[in-house]
Amino acid sequence: MLNKFLPAFFSVLFAATISAQTPGTKPSALTGDVVSINATLLVLQTKDGALNVAITSATEFKKVPPDNPKLSAATAAAESDISVGDKLLVTGILSEDKKSLPARAVYLMTKSDIAQRNQADTQRWATRGISGKVASANKDTGQLAIEVRGLSGMQTVTVTPRSGAKFLRYKQDSVQYSEAVAGTISNVQAGDMVRALGERSSDGLSFSAEEIITGAFRTVAGTVKSINADGTEIVISELQSKKDVTISIGRGSTLKKFPEEMAMRMAGNGGGQAGTGQGQGGGRPASAGVPSAPASAAQVAGSGQGRPGMGGGPRGGIDDMYERFPVITAAELKAGDMIAVSSSKSGVEDRITAIKLLAGVEPFVRAAQMQQAGSGRNGRGGQGAGFSIPGLDGFDNP
């Protein structure tokens, strides 16, 4: 939660101060987590490693409020205001080895301030947000028809952007809201996932949006064939095509395992709901093939109000439970295990970069295969064609 607001905060400060230049020649601006503090030295963990930030009598300290991340809103602060775990932006001349920097200025937003901002944003999206799958996009009017799953089944809602509405697009191979980039209606295709912030009409059929964020994702499932020595690549046999797909595990990939008992219970309860548009619960919209969680299964995971799911339902839907699943490493997988992976759509069928990887999905795949056999569907309408496994369809929460 701490990192969600930071990119916007630091990008504003960065643009308002100075751009990073060649080490040792011109001022740089760097960000990182505070790992230790003493009277003359701050140690930051940056994306490139540890950075020793020397504090002098000339170092200027500023604190920026989370509700107004602009340099003009910064107020005077002191080194004593900084705690381990806070995020900082520091400016100064970076050493040639990029390991030390005498600080000219230190800009601070405390972890408690960021947590409060994140909580407020979470509540805002939970009460004023909507999310679903794009059925059609009108490039002329900017309107999106989206399919939203609710307690009574699937409903089509027309999303209309307000004048000056903010339009974002999830970055390639990321579901992080904080990493989203500027987008337009021209980026959107049928089948994309969308979430919007604004006001829904009294009949529920239209939505006036002040912010829209979209992304193109796919989900594949298969049986593990091999894992390379450093755990950065996994080769699976994709379930429907039986062709090999290479999965790259990057810094932004998350690997988790569905709790066995929960998976078996949910697959048993939800086996008849996939792809019909008649399922219950507040989960994200399902495509044909693998069941989405019905209300009874969602209740197994927990209940209560909170962050928005793809269907705009209450917190406790299994897609929002993904973050609480046990974390695993590629080394814990073995040949023969069944996994499901979400990734960005790239047009390349045999190689993907994992955004989310979920092990322990066998009960859902078996249920889907039984459903397909019972309905006489033997084509590629399920696995490998954009199907839904609980926990994988969800975006990061704003």
mmCIF file of C-alpha atoms in Angstrom:
data_model
loop_
_atom_site.group_PDB
_atom_site.id
_atom_site.type_symbol
_atom_site.label_atom_id
_atom_site.label_comp_id
_atom_site.label_asym_id
_atom_site.label_seq_id
_atom_site.Cartn_x
_atom_site.Cartn_y
_atom_site.Cartn_z
ATOM 1 C CA MET A 1 0.000 0.000 0.000
ATOM 2 C CA LEU A 2 2.849 2.392 0.800
ATOM 3 C CA ASN A 3 4.090 2.640 -2.780
ATOM 4 C CA LYS A 4 0.826 3.406 -4.558
ATOM 5 C CA PHE A 5 0.933 7.174 -4.246
ATOM 6 C CA LEU A 6 4.700 7.644 -4.409
ATOM 7 C CA PRO A 7 5.279 7.773 -8.193
ATOM 8 C CA ALA A 8 2.919 10.735 -8.564
ATOM 9 C CA PHE A 9 4.457 12.455 -5.560
ATOM 10 C CA PHE A 10 8.039 12.013 -6.682
ATOM 11 C CA SER A 11 7.361 12.727 -10.356
ATOM 12 C CA VAL A 12 5.887 16.114 -9.426
ATOM 13 C CA LEU A 13 8.863 16.940 -7.240
ATOM 14 C CA PHE A 14 11.321 15.638 -9.788
ATOM 15 C CA ALA A 15 9.848 17.775 -12.547
ATOM 16 C CA ALA A 16 9.790 20.792 -10.267
ATOM 17 C CA THR A 17 13.423 20.418 -9.181
ATOM 18 C CA ILE A 18 16.098 18.972 -11.451
ATOM 19 C CA SER A 19 16.534 16.098 -13.817
ATOM 20 C CA ALA A 20 19.020 13.323 -13.194
ATOM 21 C CA GLN A 21 22.282 13.914 -15.013
ATOM 22 C CA THR A 22 25.598 12.157 -15.529
ATOM 23 C CA PRO A 23 27.100 11.088 -12.162
ATOM 24 C CA GLY A 24 29.745 13.430 -10.803
ATOM 25 C CA THR A 25 28.994 16.383 -13.079
ATOM 26 C CA LYS A 26 25.535 17.784 -12.502
ATOM 27 C CA PRO A 27 22.853 17.461 -9.815
ATOM 28 C CA SER A 28 20.755 14.304 -9.611
ATOM 29 C CA ALA A 29 17.446 13.528 -7.946
ATOM 30 C CA LEU A 30 17.044 10.032 -6.501
ATOM 31 C CA THR A 31 14.345 8.255 -4.525
ATOM 32 C CA GLY A 32 14.467 5.390 -2.065
ATOM 33 C CA ASP A 33 13.409 3.785 1.209
ATOM 34 C CA VAL A 34 15.107 4.869 4.415
ATOM 35 C CA VAL A 35 16.909 1.866 5.921
ATOM 36 C CA SER A 36 19.030 3.637 8.559
ATOM 37 C CA ILE A 37 19.511 7.107 10.058
ATOM 38 C CA ASN A 38 22.192 8.839 12.055
ATOM 39 C CA ALA A 39 23.189 12.455 12.605
ATOM 40 C CA THR A 40 25.305 12.746 9.463
ATOM 41 C CA LEU A 41 24.128 9.919 7.194
ATOM 42 C CA LEU A 42 20.908 8.531 5.736
ATOM 43 C CA VAL A 43 21.045 5.198 3.965
ATOM 44 C CA LEU A 44 18.451 4.762 1.222
ATOM 45 C CA GLN A 45 17.572 1.597 -0.640
ATOM 46 C CA THR A 46 17.068 2.740 -4.233
ATOM 47 C CA LYS A 47 16.199 0.728 -7.320
ATOM 48 C CA ASP A 48 19.948 0.504 -8.049
ATOM 49 C CA GLY A 49 21.061 -0.483 -4.556
ATOM 50 C CA ALA A 50 22.084 1.185 -1.292
ATOM 51 C CA LEU A 51 22.841 4.919 -1.387
ATOM 52 C CA ASN A 52 24.696 6.781 1.377
ATOM 53 C CA VAL A 53 23.181 10.254 1.705
ATOM 54 C CA ALA A 54 25.488 12.595 3.597
ATOM 55 C CA ILE A 55 23.767 15.252 5.708
ATOM 56 C CA THR A 56 25.488 18.605 6.138
ATOM 57 C CA SER A 57 24.625 21.901 7.780
ATOM 58 C CA ALA A 58 23.544 23.168 4.369
ATOM 59 C CA THR A 59 21.078 20.319 3.693
ATOM 60 C CA GLU A 60 17.495 21.564 3.374
ATOM 61 C CA PHE A 61 14.619 19.394 4.606
ATOM 62 C CA LYS A 62 11.087 19.718 3.260
ATOM 63 C CA LYS A 63 7.875 17.807 3.946
ATOM 64 C CA VAL A 64 5.207 17.530 1.271
ATOM 65 C CA PRO A 65 1.583 16.858 2.315
ATOM 66 C CA PRO A 66 0.010 13.780 0.685
ATOM 67 C CA ASP A 67 -3.110 15.686 -0.359
ATOM 68 C CA ASN A 68 -1.128 18.300 -2.328
ATOM 69 C CA PRO A 69 2.072 16.802 -3.806
ATOM 70 C CA LYS A 70 3.495 20.049 -5.148
ATOM 71 C CA LEU A 71 6.750 21.778 -4.302
ATOM 72 C CA SER A 72 4.887 24.977 -3.457
ATOM 73 C CA ALA A 73 2.975 23.095 -0.751
ATOM 74 C CA ALA A 74 6.128 21.782 0.958
ATOM 75 C CA THR A 75 6.802 23.002 4.480
ATOM 76 C CA ALA A 76 9.978 23.186 6.482
ATOM 77 C CA ALA A 77 11.034 19.938 8.132
ATOM 78 C CA ALA A 78 13.998 18.474 10.002
ATOM 79 C CA GLU A 79 16.017 15.279 9.896
ATOM 80 C CA SER A 80 14.274 14.262 13.117
ATOM 81 C CA ASP A 81 10.992 14.034 11.166
ATOM 82 C CA ILE A 82 12.373 11.117 9.124
ATOM 83 C CA SER A 83 11.857 7.502 10.202
ATOM 84 C CA VAL A 84 13.048 4.161 8.890
ATOM 85 C CA GLY A 85 10.641 3.036 6.175
ATOM 86 C CA ASP A 86 9.835 6.534 4.917
ATOM 87 C CA LYS A 87 10.350 7.389 1.274
ATOM 88 C CA LEU A 88 12.577 10.271 0.278
ATOM 89 C CA LEU A 89 13.638 12.230 -2.760
ATOM 90 C CA VAL A 90 17.154 13.614 -2.369
ATOM 91 C CA THR A 91 19.080 15.998 -4.616
ATOM 92 C CA GLY A 92 22.807 16.522 -4.938
ATOM 93 C CA ILE A 93 25.937 15.488 -6.858
ATOM 94 C CA LEU A 94 26.049 11.706 -7.232
ATOM 95 C CA SER A 95 29.478 10.110 -6.833
ATOM 96 C CA GLU A 96 31.154 8.346 -9.738
ATOM 97 C CA ASP A 97 30.424 4.923 -8.220
ATOM 98 C CA LYS A 98 26.766 5.949 -7.687
ATOM 99 C CA LYS A 99 26.933 4.900 -4.040
ATOM 100 C CA SER A 100 27.005 8.232 -2.215
ATOM 101 C CA LEU A 101 25.480 11.679 -2.475
ATOM 102 C CA PRO A 102 25.934 14.812 -0.294
ATOM 103 C CA ALA A 103 22.347 16.013 0.045
ATOM 104 C CA ARG A 104 21.439 19.522 -1.027
ATOM 105 C CA ALA A 105 17.752 18.933 -0.351
ATOM 106 C CA VAL A 106 15.657 16.137 1.116
ATOM 107 C CA TYR A 107 11.926 15.902 0.335
ATOM 108 C CA LEU A 108 9.877 13.734 2.658
ATOM 109 C CA MET A 109 6.449 12.164 2.703
ATOM 110 C CA THR A 110 6.111 9.917 5.744
ATOM 111 C CA LYS A 111 4.821 6.387 5.549
ATOM 112 C CA SER A 112 1.927 7.310 7.866
ATOM 113 C CA ASP A 113 0.902 10.190 5.572
ATOM 114 C CA ILE A 114 1.050 7.912 2.545
ATOM 115 C CA ALA A 115 -0.933 5.206 4.355
ATOM 116 C CA GLN A 116 -3.659 7.724 5.172
ATOM 117 C CA ARG A 117 -3.766 8.889 1.558
ATOM 118 C CA ASN A 118 -3.931 5.298 0.315
ATOM 119 C CA GLN A 119 -6.766 4.525 2.730
ATOM 120 C CA ALA A 120 -8.718 7.531 1.506
ATOM 121 C CA ASP A 121 -8.150 6.570 -2.143
ATOM 122 C CA THR A 122 -9.161 2.978 -1.441
ATOM 123 C CA GLN A 123 -12.407 4.121 0.150
ATOM 124 C CA ARG A 124 -13.070 6.507 -2.714
ATOM 125 C CA TRP A 125 -12.719 3.759 -5.325
ATOM 126 C CA ALA A 126 -14.744 1.317 -3.225
ATOM 127 C CA THR A 127 -17.701 3.701 -2.948
ATOM 128 C CA ARG A 128 -17.499 5.531 -6.293
ATOM 129 C CA GLY A 129 -15.804 3.010 -8.568
ATOM 130 C CA ILE A 130 -16.997 0.563 -11.187
ATOM 131 C CA SER A 131 -15.084 -2.084 -13.108
ATOM 132 C CA GLY A 132 -15.646 -4.756 -15.717
ATOM 133 C CA LYS A 133 -14.826 -5.961 -19.212
ATOM 134 C CA VAL A 134 -15.153 -3.810 -22.328
ATOM 135 C CA ALA A 135 -17.936 -5.003 -24.637
ATOM 136 C CA SER A 136 -17.466 -2.151 -27.136
ATOM 137 C CA ALA A 137 -15.700 1.198 -27.425
ATOM 138 C CA ASN A 138 -17.130 4.173 -29.325
ATOM 139 C CA LYS A 139 -14.113 6.098 -30.618
ATOM 140 C CA ASP A 140 -16.289 9.068 -31.641
ATOM 141 C CA THR A 141 -18.091 9.691 -28.345
ATOM 142 C CA GLY A 142 -15.466 8.217 -26.042
ATOM 143 C CA GLN A 143 -18.099 5.980 -24.453
ATOM 144 C CA LEU A 144 -17.393 2.441 -23.302
ATOM 145 C CA ALA A 145 -19.980 -0.310 -22.929
ATOM 146 C CA ILE A 146 -18.692 -2.555 -20.153
ATOM 147 C CA GLU A 147 -19.929 -5.844 -18.741
ATOM 148 C CA VAL A 148 -20.202 -5.711 -14.959
ATOM 149 C CA ARG A 149 -20.875 -8.783 -12.838
ATOM 150 C CA GLY A 150 -23.163 -8.214 -9.876
ATOM 151 C CA LEU A 151 -25.220 -10.265 -7.464
ATOM 152 C CA SER A 152 -28.017 -10.679 -10.024
ATOM 153 C CA GLY A 153 -25.756 -11.590 -12.959
ATOM 154 C CA MET A 154 -24.089 -9.711 -15.781
ATOM 155 C CA GLN A 155 -25.150 -6.150 -16.624
ATOM 156 C CA THR A 156 -24.006 -3.842 -19.425
ATOM 157 C CA VAL A 157 -23.192 -0.313 -18.272
ATOM 158 C CA THR A 158 -22.372 2.656 -20.530
ATOM 159 C CA VAL A 159 -19.390 4.614 -19.207
ATOM 160 C CA THR A 160 -19.276 8.234 -20.406
ATOM 161 C CA PRO A 161 -16.203 10.360 -19.630
ATOM 162 C CA ARG A 162 -16.858 13.787 -18.168
ATOM 163 C CA SER A 163 -15.259 16.887 -19.649
ATOM 164 C CA GLY A 164 -11.596 16.819 -18.647
ATOM 165 C CA ALA A 165 -11.759 13.207 -17.434
ATOM 166 C CA LYS A 166 -8.432 11.524 -16.667
ATOM 167 C CA PHE A 167 -7.716 8.580 -18.994
ATOM 168 C CA LEU A 168 -5.009 6.049 -18.094
ATOM 169 C CA ARG A 169 -3.708 2.771 -19.498
ATOM 170 C CA TYR A 170 -2.014 0.007 -17.541
ATOM 171 C CA LYS A 171 1.644 -0.283 -18.481
ATOM 172 C CA GLN A 172 2.869 -3.344 -20.395
ATOM 173 C CA ASP A 173 3.385 -6.283 -18.011
ATOM 174 C CA SER A 174 2.015 -4.391 -15.014
ATOM 175 C CA VAL A 175 -1.259 -4.168 -13.123
ATOM 176 C CA GLN A 176 0.097 -1.475 -10.825
ATOM 177 C CA TYR A 177 -2.128 1.589 -10.769
ATOM 178 C CA SER A 178 0.887 3.685 -9.823
ATOM 179 C CA GLU A 179 2.684 2.665 -13.037
ATOM 180 C CA ALA A 180 -0.197 3.458 -15.401
ATOM 181 C CA VAL A 181 0.512 5.820 -18.286
ATOM 182 C CA ALA A 182 -1.622 8.336 -20.171
ATOM 183 C CA GLY A 183 -4.105 6.707 -22.547
ATOM 184 C CA THR A 184 -6.965 7.507 -24.890
ATOM 185 C CA ILE A 185 -10.131 5.822 -26.110
ATOM 186 C CA SER A 186 -8.217 4.753 -29.221
ATOM 187 C CA ASN A 187 -6.160 2.355 -27.075
ATOM 188 C CA VAL A 188 -9.219 0.413 -25.944
ATOM 189 C CA GLN A 189 -10.453 -2.795 -27.569
ATOM 190 C CA ALA A 190 -13.333 -5.150 -26.814
ATOM 191 C CA GLY A 191 -12.210 -7.622 -24.159
ATOM 192 C CA ASP A 192 -10.009 -5.121 -22.308
ATOM 193 C CA MET A 193 -10.499 -4.676 -18.594
ATOM 194 C CA VAL A 194 -11.609 -1.256 -17.326
ATOM 195 C CA ARG A 195 -12.249 0.521 -14.064
ATOM 196 C CA ALA A 196 -13.689 3.994 -13.661
ATOM 197 C CA LEU A 197 -14.277 6.495 -10.887
ATOM 198 C CA GLY A 198 -17.373 8.688 -10.844
ATOM 199 C CA GLU A 199 -21.118 8.428 -10.375
ATOM 200 C CA ARG A 200 -23.511 5.656 -11.430
ATOM 201 C CA SER A 201 -27.051 6.451 -12.506
ATOM 202 C CA SER A 202 -30.018 5.456 -10.355
ATOM 203 C CA ASP A 203 -30.972 2.654 -12.779
ATOM 204 C CA GLY A 204 -27.391 1.393 -12.835
ATOM 205 C CA LEU A 205 -27.155 1.412 -16.633
ATOM 206 C CA SER A 206 -24.888 4.432 -17.090
ATOM 207 C CA PHE A 207 -21.820 5.810 -15.385
ATOM 208 C CA SER A 208 -20.360 9.343 -15.523
ATOM 209 C CA ALA A 209 -16.593 8.971 -15.168
ATOM 210 C CA GLU A 210 -13.997 11.442 -13.948
ATOM 211 C CA GLU A 211 -11.217 8.860 -14.266
ATOM 212 C CA ILE A 212 -10.916 5.798 -16.514
ATOM 213 C CA ILE A 213 -8.132 3.232 -16.555
ATOM 214 C CA THR A 214 -7.958 0.307 -18.989
ATOM 215 C CA GLY A 215 -5.668 -2.586 -19.829
ATOM 216 C CA ALA A 216 -5.360 -5.599 -22.127
ATOM 217 C CA PHE A 217 -4.615 -8.874 -20.358
ATOM 218 C CA ARG A 218 -4.698 -12.604 -21.043
ATOM 219 C CA THR A 219 -4.630 -15.673 -18.828
ATOM 220 C CA VAL A 220 -3.098 -19.031 -19.704
ATOM 221 C CA ALA A 221 -2.938 -22.267 -17.768
ATOM 222 C CA GLY A 222 -0.873 -25.343 -18.225
ATOM 223 C CA THR A 223 1.316 -28.060 -16.780
ATOM 224 C CA VAL A 224 4.881 -27.243 -15.810
ATOM 225 C CA LYS A 225 7.449 -28.981 -18.031
ATOM 226 C CA SER A 226 10.664 -27.343 -16.843
ATOM 227 C CA ILE A 227 12.110 -24.514 -14.759
ATOM 228 C CA ASN A 228 15.506 -22.991 -15.485
ATOM 229 C CA ALA A 229 18.210 -22.930 -12.834
ATOM 230 C CA ASP A 230 17.745 -19.336 -11.695
ATOM 231 C CA GLY A 231 13.940 -19.495 -11.697
ATOM 232 C CA THR A 232 13.482 -16.784 -14.312
ATOM 233 C CA GLU A 233 11.789 -18.978 -16.929
ATOM 234 C CA ILE A 234 9.130 -21.658 -16.678
ATOM 235 C CA VAL A 235 8.007 -23.756 -19.648
ATOM 236 C CA ILE A 236 4.449 -25.072 -19.540
ATOM 237 C CA SER A 237 2.366 -27.228 -21.837
ATOM 238 C CA GLU A 238 -0.684 -25.025 -22.458
ATOM 239 C CA LEU A 239 -3.835 -26.974 -21.659
ATOM 240 C CA GLN A 240 -5.862 -26.530 -24.828
ATOM 241 C CA SER A 241 -3.252 -26.246 -27.576
ATOM 242 C CA LYS A 242 -0.756 -28.616 -25.899
ATOM 243 C CA LYS A 243 1.933 -26.277 -27.216
ATOM 244 C CA ASP A 244 4.834 -25.063 -25.114
ATOM 245 C CA VAL A 245 4.612 -21.556 -23.648
ATOM 246 C CA THR A 246 7.642 -19.958 -21.991
ATOM 247 C CA ILE A 247 6.828 -17.812 -18.979
ATOM 248 C CA SER A 248 9.357 -15.151 -17.996
ATOM 249 C CA ILE A 249 9.510 -14.270 -14.305
ATOM 250 C CA GLY A 250 10.581 -10.652 -13.846
ATOM 251 C CA ARG A 251 11.006 -8.185 -10.999
ATOM 252 C CA GLY A 252 7.338 -7.209 -11.240
ATOM 253 C CA SER A 253 6.004 -10.790 -11.224
ATOM 254 C CA THR A 254 4.174 -12.142 -8.184
ATOM 255 C CA LEU A 255 4.009 -15.877 -7.515
ATOM 256 C CA LYS A 256 1.444 -17.298 -5.107
ATOM 257 C CA LYS A 257 -0.407 -20.503 -4.350
ATOM 258 C CA PHE A 258 -4.150 -20.987 -3.981
ATOM 259 C CA PRO A 259 -4.866 -22.621 -0.587
ATOM 260 C CA GLU A 260 -5.830 -26.196 -1.404
ATOM 261 C CA GLU A 261 -8.966 -26.502 0.731
ATOM 262 C CA MET A 262 -10.308 -23.153 -0.458
ATOM 263 C CA ALA A 263 -9.673 -24.031 -4.108
ATOM 264 C CA MET A 264 -11.499 -27.343 -3.808
ATOM 265 C CA ARG A 265 -14.467 -25.749 -2.035
ATOM 266 C CA MET A 266 -14.752 -22.874 -4.496
ATOM 267 C CA ALA A 267 -14.401 -25.069 -7.564
ATOM 268 C CA GLY A 268 -17.086 -27.379 -6.188
ATOM 269 C CA ASN A 269 -19.469 -24.515 -5.400
ATOM 270 C CA GLY A 270 -18.880 -22.590 -8.612
ATOM 271 C CA GLY A 271 -18.604 -25.329 -11.198
ATOM 272 C CA GLY A 272 -21.713 -24.321 -13.109
ATOM 273 C CA GLN A 273 -21.282 -20.576 -13.208
ATOM 274 C CA ALA A 274 -18.513 -19.912 -15.678
ATOM 275 C CA GLY A 275 -19.254 -17.881 -18.729
ATOM 276 C CA THR A 276 -23.026 -17.803 -18.268
ATOM 277 C CA GLY A 277 -23.371 -14.295 -16.946
ATOM 278 C CA GLN A 278 -25.682 -15.648 -14.277
ATOM 279 C CA GLY A 279 -23.182 -16.242 -11.479
ATOM 280 C CA GLN A 280 -23.527 -14.567 -8.159
ATOM 281 C CA GLY A 281 -21.035 -12.655 -6.102
ATOM 282 C CA GLY A 282 -18.929 -9.549 -6.471
ATOM 283 C CA GLY A 283 -16.020 -11.182 -8.294
ATOM 284 C CA ARG A 284 -14.510 -10.052 -11.569
ATOM 285 C CA PRO A 285 -16.302 -10.989 -14.779
ATOM 286 C CA ALA A 286 -15.640 -14.516 -15.948
ATOM 287 C CA SER A 287 -15.015 -15.688 -19.469
ATOM 288 C CA ALA A 288 -16.009 -19.106 -20.709
ATOM 289 C CA GLY A 289 -14.098 -22.010 -19.288
ATOM 290 C CA VAL A 290 -13.275 -21.553 -15.609
ATOM 291 C CA PRO A 291 -15.814 -20.652 -12.949
ATOM 292 C CA SER A 292 -15.864 -17.379 -11.088
ATOM 293 C CA ALA A 293 -16.584 -17.411 -7.375
ATOM 294 C CA PRO A 294 -20.275 -17.427 -6.383
ATOM 295 C CA ALA A 295 -21.412 -15.581 -3.315
ATOM 296 C CA SER A 296 -21.118 -18.618 -1.070
ATOM 297 C CA ALA A 297 -17.503 -19.148 -2.078
ATOM 298 C CA ALA A 298 -16.677 -15.490 -1.632
ATOM 299 C CA GLN A 299 -18.043 -15.704 1.883
ATOM 300 C CA VAL A 300 -15.575 -18.490 2.561
ATOM 301 C CA ALA A 301 -12.792 -16.009 1.782
ATOM 302 C CA GLY A 302 -14.212 -13.307 4.034
ATOM 303 C CA SER A 303 -16.563 -10.391 3.857
ATOM 304 C CA GLY A 304 -16.870 -6.703 4.604
ATOM 305 C CA GLN A 305 -16.487 -3.435 2.793
ATOM 306 C CA GLY A 306 -13.310 -2.323 1.126
ATOM 307 C CA ARG A 307 -11.388 -2.205 -2.095
ATOM 308 C CA PRO A 308 -13.011 -2.461 -5.504
ATOM 309 C CA GLY A 309 -13.026 -5.733 -7.329
ATOM 310 C CA MET A 310 -13.489 -6.115 -11.068
ATOM 311 C CA GLY A 311 -17.196 -6.479 -10.483
ATOM 312 C CA GLY A 312 -17.358 -3.605 -8.057
ATOM 313 C CA GLY A 313 -18.510 -5.929 -5.315
ATOM 314 C CA PRO A 314 -17.682 -6.030 -1.620
ATOM 315 C CA ARG A 315 -14.284 -6.794 -0.245
ATOM 316 C CA GLY A 316 -13.834 -10.491 0.455
ATOM 317 C CA GLY A 317 -14.236 -11.660 -3.155
ATOM 318 C CA ILE A 318 -11.498 -14.121 -3.988
ATOM 319 C CA ASP A 319 -9.809 -11.786 -6.466
ATOM 320 C CA ASP A 320 -9.083 -9.409 -3.590
ATOM 321 C CA MET A 321 -7.805 -12.342 -1.537
ATOM 322 C CA TYR A 322 -4.936 -12.969 -3.963
ATOM 323 C CA GLU A 323 -2.633 -10.650 -2.031
ATOM 324 C CA ARG A 324 -3.122 -12.775 1.081
ATOM 325 C CA PHE A 325 -2.287 -16.079 -0.572
ATOM 326 C CA PRO A 326 1.036 -17.719 0.380
ATOM 327 C CA VAL A 327 3.990 -16.374 -1.598
ATOM 328 C CA ILE A 328 6.044 -18.999 -3.426
ATOM 329 C CA THR A 329 9.168 -19.061 -5.580
ATOM 330 C CA ALA A 330 9.717 -20.735 -8.931
ATOM 331 C CA ALA A 331 12.009 -23.199 -7.160
ATOM 332 C CA GLU A 332 9.012 -24.538 -5.225
ATOM 333 C CA LEU A 333 7.309 -25.620 -8.449
ATOM 334 C CA LYS A 334 8.050 -28.930 -10.103
ATOM 335 C CA ALA A 335 7.351 -30.675 -13.377
ATOM 336 C CA GLY A 336 3.718 -31.790 -13.508
ATOM 337 C CA ASP A 337 2.347 -28.943 -11.375
ATOM 338 C CA MET A 338 -0.539 -27.002 -12.898
ATOM 339 C CA ILE A 339 -0.321 -23.211 -12.869
ATOM 340 C CA ALA A 340 -2.248 -20.264 -14.267
ATOM 341 C CA VAL A 341 -0.595 -17.026 -15.322
ATOM 342 C CA SER A 342 -1.901 -13.548 -16.171
ATOM 343 C CA SER A 343 0.047 -11.341 -18.553
ATOM 344 C CA SER A 344 -0.355 -8.430 -20.915
ATOM 345 C CA LYS A 345 -1.615 -9.190 -24.401
ATOM 346 C CA SER A 346 1.349 -8.845 -26.742
ATOM 347 C CA GLY A 347 0.397 -10.860 -29.827
ATOM 348 C CA VAL A 348 3.121 -13.424 -29.062
ATOM 349 C CA GLU A 349 1.495 -16.730 -28.215
ATOM 350 C CA ASP A 350 4.476 -18.833 -27.100
ATOM 351 C CA ARG A 351 6.230 -16.427 -24.710
ATOM 352 C CA ILE A 352 4.727 -14.223 -22.005
ATOM 353 C CA THR A 353 5.930 -12.240 -18.998
ATOM 354 C CA ALA A 354 4.077 -13.145 -15.819
ATOM 355 C CA ILE A 355 2.241 -10.427 -13.948
ATOM 356 C CA LYS A 356 0.618 -12.872 -11.567
ATOM 357 C CA LEU A 357 1.351 -16.599 -11.332
ATOM 358 C CA LEU A 358 -0.938 -18.826 -9.313
ATOM 359 C CA ALA A 359 -0.261 -22.443 -8.396
ATOM 360 C CA GLY A 360 -2.816 -24.822 -6.887
ATOM 361 C CA VAL A 361 -5.419 -24.226 -9.607
ATOM 362 C CA GLU A 362 -6.081 -27.891 -10.460
ATOM 363 C CA PRO A 363 -9.607 -27.943 -8.934
ATOM 364 C CA PHE A 364 -10.718 -25.045 -11.155
ATOM 365 C CA VAL A 365 -9.284 -26.602 -14.295
ATOM 366 C CA ARG A 366 -10.938 -29.944 -13.562
ATOM 367 C CA ALA A 367 -14.274 -28.214 -12.939
ATOM 368 C CA ALA A 368 -13.949 -26.284 -16.204
ATOM 369 C CA GLN A 369 -13.097 -29.418 -18.162
ATOM 370 C CA MET A 370 -16.117 -31.197 -16.708
ATOM 371 C CA GLN A 371 -18.325 -28.239 -17.571
ATOM 372 C CA GLN A 372 -17.036 -28.129 -21.146
ATOM 373 C CA ALA A 373 -17.528 -31.877 -21.555
ATOM 374 C CA GLY A 374 -21.055 -31.644 -20.190
ATOM 375 C CA SER A 375 -22.004 -28.831 -22.555
ATOM 376 C CA GLY A 376 -20.289 -30.340 -25.565
ATOM 377 C CA ARG A 377 -17.750 -27.509 -25.944
ATOM 378 C CA ASN A 378 -14.453 -28.869 -27.147
ATOM 379 C CA GLY A 379 -12.937 -25.798 -28.797
ATOM 380 C CA ARG A 380 -10.567 -23.160 -27.523
ATOM 381 C CA GLY A 381 -13.259 -21.251 -25.726
ATOM 382 C CA GLY A 382 -11.740 -21.950 -22.351
ATOM 383 C CA GLN A 383 -8.157 -22.174 -21.176
ATOM 384 C CA GLY A 384 -5.693 -20.191 -23.185
ATOM 385 C CA ALA A 385 -8.378 -17.989 -24.731
ATOM 386 C CA GLY A 386 -8.810 -15.367 -22.038
ATOM 387 C CA PHE A 387 -10.552 -17.488 -19.403
ATOM 388 C CA SER A 388 -10.824 -16.517 -15.758
ATOM 389 C CA ILE A 389 -9.240 -18.147 -12.719
ATOM 390 C CA PRO A 390 -10.198 -16.548 -9.394
ATOM 391 C CA GLY A 391 -7.405 -14.311 -8.189
ATOM 392 C CA LEU A 392 -5.789 -13.588 -11.558
ATOM 393 C CA ASP A 393 -8.136 -11.083 -13.172
ATOM 394 C CA GLY A 394 -7.693 -8.396 -10.582
ATOM 395 C CA PHE A 395 -5.815 -5.131 -11.031
ATOM 396 C CA ASP A 396 -3.769 -3.477 -8.372
ATOM 397 C CA ASN A 397 -5.966 -1.175 -6.312
ATOM 398 C CA PRO A 398 -5.549 2.605 -6.560
#
